[in-house]
Every structure is written in structure tokens, then in C-alpha cells.
């Protein structure tokens, strides 16, 4: 895939490198500006329910009894 992109870019290798870096920067910018905010809203990534007032008792007990969590995270 990367070789195909490299072959499509015009010019000698220094120009190709600059174009490739600009392309990568544009993709990263698009991800942070549009894709990640959309995904957060669409999938409720930051909507944590464990330990919340409406969370199930089973979920709260799992968190409270987990030996893998640091002590400060236990209820």
C-alpha cells in the first residue's frame, strides 16, 4: 500500500518525501478534527457507567473486588 502511494507521487525522492509527509499530516489532521470527534459522539466512548449512580451492582462489585486495579480506583 505504501509502495503504491510512493509510486503515484510525482517528482524525485526529496519532493516525494515532502509530499508524503504532507499527506500523512493531512490524514492525521482529518482524523483528529473530524473522525475521532464523530466516533466519540457515535459510540459514547467517554460515557463511563461503572461506579455511576445508575450502574448495576454487579459492575460495581467487579470494580471493587478486582485485584488488578490500583487501590485508589477501588470503591
PDB file of C-alpha atoms in Angstrom:
ATOM      1  CA  UNK A   1       0.000   0.000   0.000  1.00  0.00           C
ATOM      2  CA  UNK A   2       2.732   2.450   0.947  1.00  0.00           C
ATOM      3  CA  UNK A   3       4.741   1.488  -2.131  1.00  0.00           C
ATOM      4  CA  UNK A   4       1.717   2.218  -4.319  1.00  0.00           C
ATOM      5  CA  UNK A   5       1.363   5.667  -2.761  1.00  0.00           C
ATOM      6  CA  UNK A   6       5.096   6.272  -3.212  1.00  0.00           C
ATOM      7  CA  UNK A   7       4.918   5.325  -6.916  1.00  0.00           C
ATOM      8  CA  UNK A   8       1.967   7.650  -7.564  1.00  0.00           C
ATOM      9  CA  UNK A   9       3.659  10.715  -6.070  1.00  0.00           C
ATOM     10  CA  UNK A  10       5.408  12.876  -8.685  1.00  0.00           C
ATOM     11  CA  UNK A  11       8.999  14.139  -8.694  1.00  0.00           C
ATOM     12  CA  UNK A  12      12.341  12.981  -7.348  1.00  0.00           C
ATOM     13  CA  UNK A  13      12.555  11.321  -3.935  1.00  0.00           C
ATOM     14  CA  UNK A  14      13.056  14.525  -1.857  1.00  0.00           C
ATOM     15  CA  UNK A  15       9.871  16.004  -3.343  1.00  0.00           C
ATOM     16  CA  UNK A  16       8.082  12.688  -2.878  1.00  0.00           C
ATOM     17  CA  UNK A  17       9.168  12.628   0.741  1.00  0.00           C
ATOM     18  CA  UNK A  18       7.791  16.129   1.346  1.00  0.00           C
ATOM     19  CA  UNK A  19       4.533  15.246  -0.397  1.00  0.00           C
ATOM     20  CA  UNK A  20       4.271  12.011   1.560  1.00  0.00           C
ATOM     21  CA  UNK A  21       4.819  13.809   4.872  1.00  0.00           C
ATOM     22  CA  UNK A  22       2.230  16.425   3.902  1.00  0.00           C
ATOM     23  CA  UNK A  23      -0.210  13.640   3.037  1.00  0.00           C
ATOM     24  CA  UNK A  24       0.369  11.922   6.379  1.00  0.00           C
ATOM     25  CA  UNK A  25      -0.060  15.236   8.218  1.00  0.00           C
ATOM     26  CA  UNK A  26      -3.333  15.886   6.365  1.00  0.00           C
ATOM     27  CA  UNK A  27      -4.626  12.430   7.272  1.00  0.00           C
ATOM     28  CA  UNK A  28      -3.711  12.879  10.945  1.00  0.00           C
ATOM     29  CA  UNK A  29      -5.339  16.326  10.944  1.00  0.00           C
ATOM     30  CA  UNK A  30      -8.535  14.916   9.420  1.00  0.00           C
ATOM     31  CA  UNK A  31      -8.626  12.120  11.977  1.00  0.00           C
ATOM     32  CA  UNK A  32      -8.272  14.491  14.929  1.00  0.00           C
ATOM     33  CA  UNK A  33     -10.637  17.147  13.573  1.00  0.00           C
ATOM     34  CA  UNK A  34     -13.492  15.038  12.189  1.00  0.00           C
ATOM     35  CA  UNK A  35     -13.197  11.281  12.608  1.00  0.00           C
ATOM     36  CA  UNK A  36     -12.293  10.988  16.303  1.00  0.00           C
ATOM     37  CA  UNK A  37     -14.913  13.554  17.479  1.00  0.00           C
ATOM     38  CA  UNK A  38     -17.545  11.790  15.376  1.00  0.00           C
ATOM     39  CA  UNK A  39     -16.553   8.399  16.810  1.00  0.00           C
ATOM     40  CA  UNK A  40     -16.714   9.760  20.353  1.00  0.00           C
ATOM     41  CA  UNK A  41     -20.266  11.001  19.837  1.00  0.00           C
ATOM     42  CA  UNK A  42     -21.408   7.972  17.850  1.00  0.00           C
ATOM     43  CA  UNK A  43     -20.068   5.318  20.221  1.00  0.00           C
ATOM     44  CA  UNK A  44     -20.205   7.186  23.580  1.00  0.00           C
ATOM     45  CA  UNK A  45     -16.569   6.400  24.315  1.00  0.00           C
ATOM     46  CA  UNK A  46     -16.392   8.765  27.296  1.00  0.00           C
ATOM     47  CA  UNK A  47     -19.764   7.694  28.712  1.00  0.00           C
ATOM     48  CA  UNK A  48     -18.483   5.648  31.658  1.00  0.00           C
ATOM     49  CA  UNK A  49     -21.154   3.875  33.692  1.00  0.00           C
ATOM     50  CA  UNK A  50     -19.078   1.766  36.093  1.00  0.00           C
ATOM     51  CA  UNK A  51     -19.483   3.270  39.535  1.00  0.00           C
ATOM     52  CA  UNK A  52     -22.053   5.793  38.329  1.00  0.00           C
ATOM     53  CA  UNK A  53     -25.301   6.216  40.303  1.00  0.00           C
ATOM     54  CA  UNK A  54     -27.277   4.201  37.734  1.00  0.00           C
ATOM     55  CA  UNK A  55     -24.716   1.422  37.216  1.00  0.00           C
ATOM     56  CA  UNK A  56     -25.538  -2.168  38.041  1.00  0.00           C
ATOM     57  CA  UNK A  57     -24.449  -3.646  41.350  1.00  0.00           C
ATOM     58  CA  UNK A  58     -22.571  -6.419  39.542  1.00  0.00           C
ATOM     59  CA  UNK A  59     -20.440  -3.927  37.650  1.00  0.00           C
ATOM     60  CA  UNK A  60     -19.680  -2.014  40.837  1.00  0.00           C
ATOM     61  CA  UNK A  61     -18.686  -5.187  42.703  1.00  0.00           C
ATOM     62  CA  UNK A  62     -16.386  -6.280  39.867  1.00  0.00           C
ATOM     63  CA  UNK A  63     -14.534  -2.990  40.080  1.00  0.00           C
ATOM     64  CA  UNK A  64     -14.465  -3.057  43.886  1.00  0.00           C
ATOM     65  CA  UNK A  65     -13.024  -6.594  44.066  1.00  0.00           C
ATOM     66  CA  UNK A  66     -10.600  -6.531  41.145  1.00  0.00           C
ATOM     67  CA  UNK A  67      -7.033  -7.296  42.285  1.00  0.00           C
ATOM     68  CA  UNK A  68      -5.642  -5.864  39.044  1.00  0.00           C
ATOM     69  CA  UNK A  69      -6.707  -2.283  39.677  1.00  0.00           C
ATOM     70  CA  UNK A  70      -4.694   0.101  41.835  1.00  0.00           C
ATOM     71  CA  UNK A  71      -6.037   0.611  45.347  1.00  0.00           C
ATOM     72  CA  UNK A  72      -7.073   4.203  44.681  1.00  0.00           C
ATOM     73  CA  UNK A  73      -9.525   3.080  41.953  1.00  0.00           C
ATOM     74  CA  UNK A  74     -11.446   0.661  44.161  1.00  0.00           C
ATOM     75  CA  UNK A  75     -14.737   1.772  45.642  1.00  0.00           C
TER      76      UNK A  75
END
